[in-house]
PDB file of C-alpha atoms in Angstrom:
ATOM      1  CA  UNK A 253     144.243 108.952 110.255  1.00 41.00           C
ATOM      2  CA  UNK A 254     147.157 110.891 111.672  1.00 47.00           C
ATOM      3  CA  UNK A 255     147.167 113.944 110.149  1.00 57.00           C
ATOM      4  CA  UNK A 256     143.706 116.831 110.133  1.00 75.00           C
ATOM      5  CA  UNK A 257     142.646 118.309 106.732  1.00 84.00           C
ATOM      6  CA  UNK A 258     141.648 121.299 106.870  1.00 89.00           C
ATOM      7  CA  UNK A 259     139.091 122.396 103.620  1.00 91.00           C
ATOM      8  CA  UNK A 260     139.896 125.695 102.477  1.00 95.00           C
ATOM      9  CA  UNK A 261     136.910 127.801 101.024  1.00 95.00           C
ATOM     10  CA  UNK A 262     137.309 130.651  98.406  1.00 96.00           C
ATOM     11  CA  UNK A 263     135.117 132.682  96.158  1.00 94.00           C
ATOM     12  CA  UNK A 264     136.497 135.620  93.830  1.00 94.00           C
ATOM     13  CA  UNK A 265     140.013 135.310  93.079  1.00 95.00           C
ATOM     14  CA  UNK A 266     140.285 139.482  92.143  1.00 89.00           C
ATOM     15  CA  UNK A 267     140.467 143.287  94.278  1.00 80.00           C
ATOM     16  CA  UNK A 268     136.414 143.164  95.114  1.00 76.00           C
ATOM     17  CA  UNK A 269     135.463 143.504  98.888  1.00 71.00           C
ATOM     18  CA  UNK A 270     134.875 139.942  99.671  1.00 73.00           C
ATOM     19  CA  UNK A 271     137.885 138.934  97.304  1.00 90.00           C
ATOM     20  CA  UNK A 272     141.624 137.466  97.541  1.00 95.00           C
ATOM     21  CA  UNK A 273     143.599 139.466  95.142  1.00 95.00           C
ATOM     22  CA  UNK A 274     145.598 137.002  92.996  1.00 96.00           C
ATOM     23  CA  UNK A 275     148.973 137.749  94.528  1.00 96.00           C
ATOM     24  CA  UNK A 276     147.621 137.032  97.659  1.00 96.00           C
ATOM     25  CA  UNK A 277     146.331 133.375  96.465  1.00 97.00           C
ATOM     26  CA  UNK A 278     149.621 132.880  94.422  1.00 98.00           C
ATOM     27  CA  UNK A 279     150.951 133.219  97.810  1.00 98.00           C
ATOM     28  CA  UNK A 280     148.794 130.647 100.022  1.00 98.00           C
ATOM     29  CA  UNK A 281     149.701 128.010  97.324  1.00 98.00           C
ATOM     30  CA  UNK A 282     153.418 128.856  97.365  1.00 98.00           C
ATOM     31  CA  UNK A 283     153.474 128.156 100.816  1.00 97.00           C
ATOM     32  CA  UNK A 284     151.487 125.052 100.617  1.00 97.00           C
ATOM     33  CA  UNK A 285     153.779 123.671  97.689  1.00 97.00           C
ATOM     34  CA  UNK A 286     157.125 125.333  99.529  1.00 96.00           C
ATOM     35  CA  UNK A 287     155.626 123.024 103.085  1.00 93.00           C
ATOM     36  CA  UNK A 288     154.690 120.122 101.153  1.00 94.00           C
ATOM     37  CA  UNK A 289     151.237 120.600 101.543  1.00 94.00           C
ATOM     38  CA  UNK A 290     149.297 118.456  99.293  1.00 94.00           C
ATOM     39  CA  UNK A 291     146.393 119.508  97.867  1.00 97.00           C
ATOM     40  CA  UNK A 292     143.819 116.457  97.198  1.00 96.00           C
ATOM     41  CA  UNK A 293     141.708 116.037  94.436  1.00 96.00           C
ATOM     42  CA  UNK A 294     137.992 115.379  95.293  1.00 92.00           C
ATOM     43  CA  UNK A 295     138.391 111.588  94.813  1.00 92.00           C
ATOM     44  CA  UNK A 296     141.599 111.083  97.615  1.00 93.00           C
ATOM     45  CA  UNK A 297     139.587 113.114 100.243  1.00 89.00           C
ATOM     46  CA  UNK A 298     136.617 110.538  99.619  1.00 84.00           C
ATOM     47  CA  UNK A 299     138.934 107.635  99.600  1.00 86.00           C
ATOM     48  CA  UNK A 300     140.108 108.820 102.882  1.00 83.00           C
ATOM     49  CA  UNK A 301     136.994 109.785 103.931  1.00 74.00           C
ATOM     50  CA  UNK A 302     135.858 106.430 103.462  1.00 74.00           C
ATOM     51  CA  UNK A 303     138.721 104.544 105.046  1.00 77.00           C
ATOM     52  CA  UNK A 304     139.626 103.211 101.950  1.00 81.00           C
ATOM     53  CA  UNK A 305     143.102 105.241 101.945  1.00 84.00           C
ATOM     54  CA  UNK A 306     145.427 106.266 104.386  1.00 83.00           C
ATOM     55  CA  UNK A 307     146.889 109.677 104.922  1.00 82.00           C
ATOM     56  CA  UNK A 308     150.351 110.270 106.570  1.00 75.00           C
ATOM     57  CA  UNK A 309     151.319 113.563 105.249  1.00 83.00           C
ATOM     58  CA  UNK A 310     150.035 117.360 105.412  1.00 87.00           C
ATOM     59  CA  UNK A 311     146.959 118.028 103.153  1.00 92.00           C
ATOM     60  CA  UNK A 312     144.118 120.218 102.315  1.00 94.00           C
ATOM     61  CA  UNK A 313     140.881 120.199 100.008  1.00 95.00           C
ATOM     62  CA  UNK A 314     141.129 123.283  98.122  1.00 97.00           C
ATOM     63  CA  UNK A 315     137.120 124.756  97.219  1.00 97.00           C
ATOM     64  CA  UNK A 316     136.178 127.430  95.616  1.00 97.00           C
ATOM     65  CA  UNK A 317     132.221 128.364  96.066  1.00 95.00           C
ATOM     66  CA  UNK A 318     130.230 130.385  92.977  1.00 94.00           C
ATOM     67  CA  UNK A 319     131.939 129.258  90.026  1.00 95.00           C
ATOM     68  CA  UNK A 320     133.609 132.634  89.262  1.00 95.00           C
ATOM     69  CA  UNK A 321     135.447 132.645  85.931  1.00 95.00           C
ATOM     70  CA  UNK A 322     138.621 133.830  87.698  1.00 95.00           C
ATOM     71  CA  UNK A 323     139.023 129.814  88.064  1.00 97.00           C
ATOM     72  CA  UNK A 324     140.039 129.763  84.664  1.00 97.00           C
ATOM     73  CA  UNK A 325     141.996 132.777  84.293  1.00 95.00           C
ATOM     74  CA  UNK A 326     143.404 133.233  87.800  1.00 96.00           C
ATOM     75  CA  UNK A 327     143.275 129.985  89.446  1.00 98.00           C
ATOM     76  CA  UNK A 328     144.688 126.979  86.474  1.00 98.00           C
ATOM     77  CA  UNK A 329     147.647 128.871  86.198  1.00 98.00           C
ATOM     78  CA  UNK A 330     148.607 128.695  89.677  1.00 98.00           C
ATOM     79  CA  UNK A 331     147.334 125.228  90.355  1.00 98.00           C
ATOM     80  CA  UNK A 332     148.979 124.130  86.957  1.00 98.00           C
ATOM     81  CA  UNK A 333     152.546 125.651  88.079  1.00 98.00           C
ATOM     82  CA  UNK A 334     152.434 124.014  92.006  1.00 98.00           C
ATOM     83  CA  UNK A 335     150.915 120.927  91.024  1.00 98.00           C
ATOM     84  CA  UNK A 336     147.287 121.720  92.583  1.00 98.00           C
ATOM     85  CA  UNK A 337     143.965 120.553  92.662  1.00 98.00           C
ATOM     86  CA  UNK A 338     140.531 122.296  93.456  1.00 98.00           C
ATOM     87  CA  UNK A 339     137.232 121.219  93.588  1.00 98.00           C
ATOM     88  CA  UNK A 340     134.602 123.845  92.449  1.00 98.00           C
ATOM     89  CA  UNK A 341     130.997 124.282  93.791  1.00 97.00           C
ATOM     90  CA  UNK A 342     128.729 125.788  91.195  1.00 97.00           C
ATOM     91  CA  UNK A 343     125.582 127.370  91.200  1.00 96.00           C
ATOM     92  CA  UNK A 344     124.359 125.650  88.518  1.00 96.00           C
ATOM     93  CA  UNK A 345     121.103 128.395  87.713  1.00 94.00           C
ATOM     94  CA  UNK A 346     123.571 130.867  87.191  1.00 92.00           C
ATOM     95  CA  UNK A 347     126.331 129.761  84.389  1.00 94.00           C
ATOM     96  CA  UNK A 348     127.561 132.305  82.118  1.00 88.00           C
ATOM     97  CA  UNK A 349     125.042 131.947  79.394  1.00 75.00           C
ATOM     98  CA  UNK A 350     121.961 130.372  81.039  1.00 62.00           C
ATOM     99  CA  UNK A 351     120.673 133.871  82.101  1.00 58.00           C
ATOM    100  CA  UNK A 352     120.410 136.733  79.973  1.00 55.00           C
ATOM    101  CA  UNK A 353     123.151 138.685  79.186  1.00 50.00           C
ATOM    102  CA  UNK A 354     124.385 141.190  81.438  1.00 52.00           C
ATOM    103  CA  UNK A 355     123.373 138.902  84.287  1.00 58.00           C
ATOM    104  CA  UNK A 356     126.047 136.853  86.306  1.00 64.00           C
ATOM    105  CA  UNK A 357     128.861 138.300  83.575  1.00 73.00           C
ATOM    106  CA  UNK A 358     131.813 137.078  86.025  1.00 88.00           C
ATOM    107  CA  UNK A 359     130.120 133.461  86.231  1.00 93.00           C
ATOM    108  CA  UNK A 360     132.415 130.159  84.285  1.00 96.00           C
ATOM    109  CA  UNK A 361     129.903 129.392  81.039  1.00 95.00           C
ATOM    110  CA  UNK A 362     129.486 125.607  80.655  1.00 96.00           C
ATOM    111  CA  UNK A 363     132.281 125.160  78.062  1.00 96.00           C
ATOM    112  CA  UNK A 364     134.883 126.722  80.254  1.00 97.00           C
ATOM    113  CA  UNK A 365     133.817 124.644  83.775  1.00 97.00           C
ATOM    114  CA  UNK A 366     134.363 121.721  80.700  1.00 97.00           C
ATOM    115  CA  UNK A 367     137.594 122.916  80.012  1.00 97.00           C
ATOM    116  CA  UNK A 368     138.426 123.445  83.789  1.00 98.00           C
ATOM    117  CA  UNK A 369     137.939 119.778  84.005  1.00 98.00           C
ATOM    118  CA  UNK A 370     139.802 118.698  81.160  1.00 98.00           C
ATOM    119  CA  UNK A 371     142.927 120.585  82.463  1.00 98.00           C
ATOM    120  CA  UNK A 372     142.507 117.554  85.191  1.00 97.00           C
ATOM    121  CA  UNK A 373     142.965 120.144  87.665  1.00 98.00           C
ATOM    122  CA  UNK A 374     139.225 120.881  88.538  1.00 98.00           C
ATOM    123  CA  UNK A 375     136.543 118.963  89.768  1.00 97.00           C
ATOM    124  CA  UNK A 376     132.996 120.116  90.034  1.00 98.00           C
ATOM    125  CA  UNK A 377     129.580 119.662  92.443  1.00 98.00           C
ATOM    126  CA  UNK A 378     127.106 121.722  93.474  1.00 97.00           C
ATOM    127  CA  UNK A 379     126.213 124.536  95.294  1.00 96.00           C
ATOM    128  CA  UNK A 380     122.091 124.610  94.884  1.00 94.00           C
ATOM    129  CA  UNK A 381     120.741 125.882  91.086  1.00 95.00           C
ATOM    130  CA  UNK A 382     120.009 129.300  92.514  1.00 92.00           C
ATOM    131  CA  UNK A 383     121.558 130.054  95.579  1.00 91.00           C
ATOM    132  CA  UNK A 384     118.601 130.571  97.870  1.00 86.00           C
ATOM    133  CA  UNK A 385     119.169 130.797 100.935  1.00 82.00           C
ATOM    134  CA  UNK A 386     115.978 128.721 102.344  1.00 79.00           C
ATOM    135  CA  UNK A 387     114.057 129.639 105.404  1.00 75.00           C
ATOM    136  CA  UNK A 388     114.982 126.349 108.519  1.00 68.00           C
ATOM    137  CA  UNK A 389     110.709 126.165 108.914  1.00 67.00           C
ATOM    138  CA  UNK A 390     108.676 123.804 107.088  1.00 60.00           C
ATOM    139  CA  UNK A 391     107.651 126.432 103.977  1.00 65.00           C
ATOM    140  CA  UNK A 392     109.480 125.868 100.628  1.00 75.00           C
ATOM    141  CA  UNK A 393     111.066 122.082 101.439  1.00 83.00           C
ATOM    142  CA  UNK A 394     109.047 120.650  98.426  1.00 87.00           C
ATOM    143  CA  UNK A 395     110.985 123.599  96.133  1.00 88.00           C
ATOM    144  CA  UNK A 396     114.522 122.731  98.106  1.00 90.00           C
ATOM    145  CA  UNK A 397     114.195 119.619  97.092  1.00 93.00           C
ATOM    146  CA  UNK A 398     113.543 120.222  93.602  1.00 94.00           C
ATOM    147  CA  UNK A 399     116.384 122.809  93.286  1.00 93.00           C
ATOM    148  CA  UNK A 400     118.604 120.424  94.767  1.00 95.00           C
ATOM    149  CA  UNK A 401     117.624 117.803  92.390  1.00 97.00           C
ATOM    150  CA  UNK A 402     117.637 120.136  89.204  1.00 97.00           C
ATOM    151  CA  UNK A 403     121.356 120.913  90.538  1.00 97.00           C
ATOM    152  CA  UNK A 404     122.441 117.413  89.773  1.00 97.00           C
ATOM    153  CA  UNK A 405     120.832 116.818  87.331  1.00 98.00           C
ATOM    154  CA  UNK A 406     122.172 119.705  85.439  1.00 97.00           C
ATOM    155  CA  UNK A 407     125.601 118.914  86.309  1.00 98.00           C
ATOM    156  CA  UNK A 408     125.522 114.984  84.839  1.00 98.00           C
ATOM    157  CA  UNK A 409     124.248 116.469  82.275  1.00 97.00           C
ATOM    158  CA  UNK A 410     126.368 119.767  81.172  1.00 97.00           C
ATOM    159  CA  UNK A 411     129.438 117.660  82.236  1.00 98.00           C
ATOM    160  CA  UNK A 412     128.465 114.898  80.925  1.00 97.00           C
ATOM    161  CA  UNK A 413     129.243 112.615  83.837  1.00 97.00           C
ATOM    162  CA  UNK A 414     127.020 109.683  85.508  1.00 97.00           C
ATOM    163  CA  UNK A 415     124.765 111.555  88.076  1.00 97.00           C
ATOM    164  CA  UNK A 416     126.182 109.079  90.939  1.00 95.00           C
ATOM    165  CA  UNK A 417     129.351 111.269  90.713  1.00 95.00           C
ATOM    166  CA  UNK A 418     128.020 114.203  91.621  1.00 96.00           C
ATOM    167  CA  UNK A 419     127.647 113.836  95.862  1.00 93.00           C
ATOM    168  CA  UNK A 420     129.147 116.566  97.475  1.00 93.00           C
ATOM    169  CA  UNK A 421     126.802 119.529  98.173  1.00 94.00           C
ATOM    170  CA  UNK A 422     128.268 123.048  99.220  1.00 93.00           C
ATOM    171  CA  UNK A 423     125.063 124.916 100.685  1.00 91.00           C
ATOM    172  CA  UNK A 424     124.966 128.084 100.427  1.00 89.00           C
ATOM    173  CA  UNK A 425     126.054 130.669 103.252  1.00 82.00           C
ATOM    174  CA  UNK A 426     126.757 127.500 104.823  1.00 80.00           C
ATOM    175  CA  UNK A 427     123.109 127.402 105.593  1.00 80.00           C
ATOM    176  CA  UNK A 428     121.545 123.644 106.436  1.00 79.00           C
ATOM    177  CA  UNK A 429     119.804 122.097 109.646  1.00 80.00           C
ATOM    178  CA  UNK A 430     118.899 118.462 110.106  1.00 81.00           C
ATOM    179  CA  UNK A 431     115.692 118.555 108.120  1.00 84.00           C
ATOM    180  CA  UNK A 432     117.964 119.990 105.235  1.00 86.00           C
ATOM    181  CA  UNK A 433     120.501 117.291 105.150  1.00 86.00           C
ATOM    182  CA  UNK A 434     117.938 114.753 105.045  1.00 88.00           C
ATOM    183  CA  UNK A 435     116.350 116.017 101.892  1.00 90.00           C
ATOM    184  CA  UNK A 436     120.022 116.437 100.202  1.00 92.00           C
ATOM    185  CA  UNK A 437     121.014 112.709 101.807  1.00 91.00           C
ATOM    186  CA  UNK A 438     117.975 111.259  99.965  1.00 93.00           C
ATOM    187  CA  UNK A 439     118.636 112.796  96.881  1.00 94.00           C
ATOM    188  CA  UNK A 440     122.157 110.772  96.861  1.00 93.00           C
ATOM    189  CA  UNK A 441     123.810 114.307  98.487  1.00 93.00           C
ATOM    190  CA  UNK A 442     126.273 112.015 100.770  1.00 85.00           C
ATOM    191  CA  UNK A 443     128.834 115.162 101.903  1.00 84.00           C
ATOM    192  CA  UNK A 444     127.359 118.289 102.948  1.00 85.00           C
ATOM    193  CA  UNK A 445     130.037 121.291 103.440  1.00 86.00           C
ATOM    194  CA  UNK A 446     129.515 124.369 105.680  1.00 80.00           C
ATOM    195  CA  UNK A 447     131.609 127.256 106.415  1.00 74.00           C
ATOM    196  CA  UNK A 448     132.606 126.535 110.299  1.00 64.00           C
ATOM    197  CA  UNK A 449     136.197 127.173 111.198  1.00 59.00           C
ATOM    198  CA  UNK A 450     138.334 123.572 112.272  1.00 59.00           C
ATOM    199  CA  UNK A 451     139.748 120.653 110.241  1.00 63.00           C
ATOM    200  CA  UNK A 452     138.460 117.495 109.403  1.00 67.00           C
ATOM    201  CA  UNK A 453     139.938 115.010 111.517  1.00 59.00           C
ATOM    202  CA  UNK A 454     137.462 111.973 112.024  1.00 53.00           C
ATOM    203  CA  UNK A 455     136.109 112.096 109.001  1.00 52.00           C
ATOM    204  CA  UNK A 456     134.163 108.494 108.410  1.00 45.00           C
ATOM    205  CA  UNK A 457     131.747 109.778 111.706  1.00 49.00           C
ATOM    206  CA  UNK A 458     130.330 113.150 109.302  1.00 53.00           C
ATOM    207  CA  UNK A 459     128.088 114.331 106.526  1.00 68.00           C
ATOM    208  CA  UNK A 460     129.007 118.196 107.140  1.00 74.00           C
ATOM    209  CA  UNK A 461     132.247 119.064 106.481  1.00 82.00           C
ATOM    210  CA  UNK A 462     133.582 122.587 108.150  1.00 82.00           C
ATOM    211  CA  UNK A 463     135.532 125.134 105.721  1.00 86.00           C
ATOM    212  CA  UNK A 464     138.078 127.596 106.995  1.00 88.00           C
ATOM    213  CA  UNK A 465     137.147 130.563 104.705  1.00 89.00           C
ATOM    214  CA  UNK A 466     140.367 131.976 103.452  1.00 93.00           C
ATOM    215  CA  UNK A 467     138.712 135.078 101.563  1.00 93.00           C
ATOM    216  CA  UNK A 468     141.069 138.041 101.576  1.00 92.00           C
ATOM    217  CA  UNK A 469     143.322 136.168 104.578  1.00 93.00           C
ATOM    218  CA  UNK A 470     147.076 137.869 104.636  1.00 94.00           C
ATOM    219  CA  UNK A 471     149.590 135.011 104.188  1.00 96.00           C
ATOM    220  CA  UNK A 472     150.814 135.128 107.876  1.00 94.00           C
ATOM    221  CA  UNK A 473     147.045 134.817 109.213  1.00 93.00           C
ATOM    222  CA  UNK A 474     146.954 131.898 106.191  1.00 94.00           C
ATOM    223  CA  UNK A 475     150.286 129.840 107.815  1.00 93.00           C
ATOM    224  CA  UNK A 476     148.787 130.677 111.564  1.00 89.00           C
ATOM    225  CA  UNK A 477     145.636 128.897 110.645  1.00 85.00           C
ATOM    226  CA  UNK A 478     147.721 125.352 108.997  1.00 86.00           C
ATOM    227  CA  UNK A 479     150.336 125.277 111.580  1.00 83.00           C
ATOM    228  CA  UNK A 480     147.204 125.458 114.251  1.00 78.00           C
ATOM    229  CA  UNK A 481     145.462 122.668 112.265  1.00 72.00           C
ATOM    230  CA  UNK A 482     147.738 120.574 110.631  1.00 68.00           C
ATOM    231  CA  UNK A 483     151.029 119.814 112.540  1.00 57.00           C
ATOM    232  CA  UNK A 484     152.466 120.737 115.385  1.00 49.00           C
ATOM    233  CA  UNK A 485     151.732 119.844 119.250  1.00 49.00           C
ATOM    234  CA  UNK A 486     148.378 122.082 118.986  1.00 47.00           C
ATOM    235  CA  UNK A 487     146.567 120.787 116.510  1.00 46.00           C
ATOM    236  CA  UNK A 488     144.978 118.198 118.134  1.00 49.00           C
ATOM    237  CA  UNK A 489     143.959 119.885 120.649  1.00 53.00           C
ATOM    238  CA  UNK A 490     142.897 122.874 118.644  1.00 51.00           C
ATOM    239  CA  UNK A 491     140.664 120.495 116.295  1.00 48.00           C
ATOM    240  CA  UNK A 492     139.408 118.648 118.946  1.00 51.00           C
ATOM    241  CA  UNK A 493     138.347 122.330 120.969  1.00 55.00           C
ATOM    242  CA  UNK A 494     136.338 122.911 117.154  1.00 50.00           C
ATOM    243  CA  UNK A 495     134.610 119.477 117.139  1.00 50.00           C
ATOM    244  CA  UNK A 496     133.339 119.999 120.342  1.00 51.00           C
ATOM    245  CA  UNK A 497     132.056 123.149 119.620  1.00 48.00           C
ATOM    246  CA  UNK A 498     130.029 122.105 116.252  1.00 45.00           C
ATOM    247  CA  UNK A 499     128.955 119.323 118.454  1.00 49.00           C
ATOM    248  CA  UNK A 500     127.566 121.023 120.981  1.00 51.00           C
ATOM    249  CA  UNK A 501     126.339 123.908 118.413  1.00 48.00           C
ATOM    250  CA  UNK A 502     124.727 121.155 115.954  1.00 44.00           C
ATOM    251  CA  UNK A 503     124.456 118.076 117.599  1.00 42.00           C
ATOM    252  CA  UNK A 504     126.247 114.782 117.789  1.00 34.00           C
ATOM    253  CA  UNK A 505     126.256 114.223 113.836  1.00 37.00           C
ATOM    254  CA  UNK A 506     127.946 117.372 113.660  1.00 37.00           C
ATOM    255  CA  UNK A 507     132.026 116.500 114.176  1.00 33.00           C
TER     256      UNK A 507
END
């Protein structure tokens, strides 16, 4: 592959602490569109990921962790007017509707992560049925595991989709060691995404995937970040610096 994707990670698309206000995410994807930046559905970036497609042009996988309903009202619009697609991680515990009311009020409700899909512009996995964030000893694997499962589960069936579809896993706060993976592997969990900074440049030799989280970023810190990992005579060294890193941070599985 000659070209590094960088995955680009967002939560709240509003003016909240941890948020991107809307103009500022109108702008990312102007830029994107205006550089001829694709942005790949879920299905190219496994293609690719599997060798079974080649990539000779800029791209990104555009996330979006939580399942906030600002996808609908903030995010379609601008994907719909640049040509755009996102992939969504939900938490699948906490849908608008599956709690009682009052609870998780800014959470997508089943029929609109439906319509989200429908729109052809969304597609969606999961991130865990109740966003734990699970101790790395041995206490509380036999609950991961059946979170995890219940997570998939609930997703073939509120979406209506053949479980087998359903393989990326985003975990939360990037949290996951070796034992971790395993459990998610097994339970047909074949692409596990973190939050770790760097593109994803050899991407047949990984089950974690790094995320560059763009939450909040001002537009010139947003174009820094692409032209460092996407073009230019730095970014292989840049991604390669990254890989190392993870590598040496996570072990050799880690890339």
């Amino acid at each position: 592959m000659s070209v590094s994707i960088p995955i680009l990670l967002y939560h709240r698309i509003d003016h909240g602490a941890s948020s991107t206000p809307a103009s500022v995410f109108a702008a990312h994807m102007a830029y994107l569109a205006a550089r001829k930046i694709r942005t790949l559905t879920l299905d190219e970036f496994e293609q690719i990921l599997g060798g079974r497609q080649a990539l000779t042009t800029p791209a990104v996988l555009l996330t979006f962790d939580d399942g906030s309903v600002d996808c609908l009202h903030e995010v379609l619009p601008v994907l719909e007017a640049n040509d755009q697609f996102a992939t969504g991680f939900l938490i699948t515990g906490r849908m608008r509707g599956s709690q009682p009311l009052g609870q998780y009020d800014n959470a997508l409700s089943w029929d609109e992560a439906r319509e989200l899909v429908r729109s052809g512009r969304f597609q969606f996995q999961s991130h865990s049925h109740s966003h734990t964030q699970w101790p790395f000893d041995q206490g509380g694997i036999d609950a991961l595991a059946a979170e995890l499962a219940l997570s998939r589960e609930t997703l073939a069936r509120e979406l209506d989709r053949p479980i087998e579809e359903f393989r990326p896993l985003a975990w939360p706060w990037g949290r996951c060691n070796l034992d971790f993976e395993r459990i998610a592997a097994q339970l047909g969990y074949s692409y596990q995404y973190l939050v770790q900074t760097g593109s994803v440049k050899h991407l047949h030799l990984t089950q974690r995937l790094p995320r560059i989280c763009c939450d909040g970023m001002p537009l010139q810190t947003f174009r820094h970040w692409l032209e460092l990992t996407t073009s230019g005579p730095l970014s292989g060294p840049v991604n390669l610096a990254f890989g190392l890193y993870r590598k040496a941070r996570h072990g050799m599985g880690y890339w």
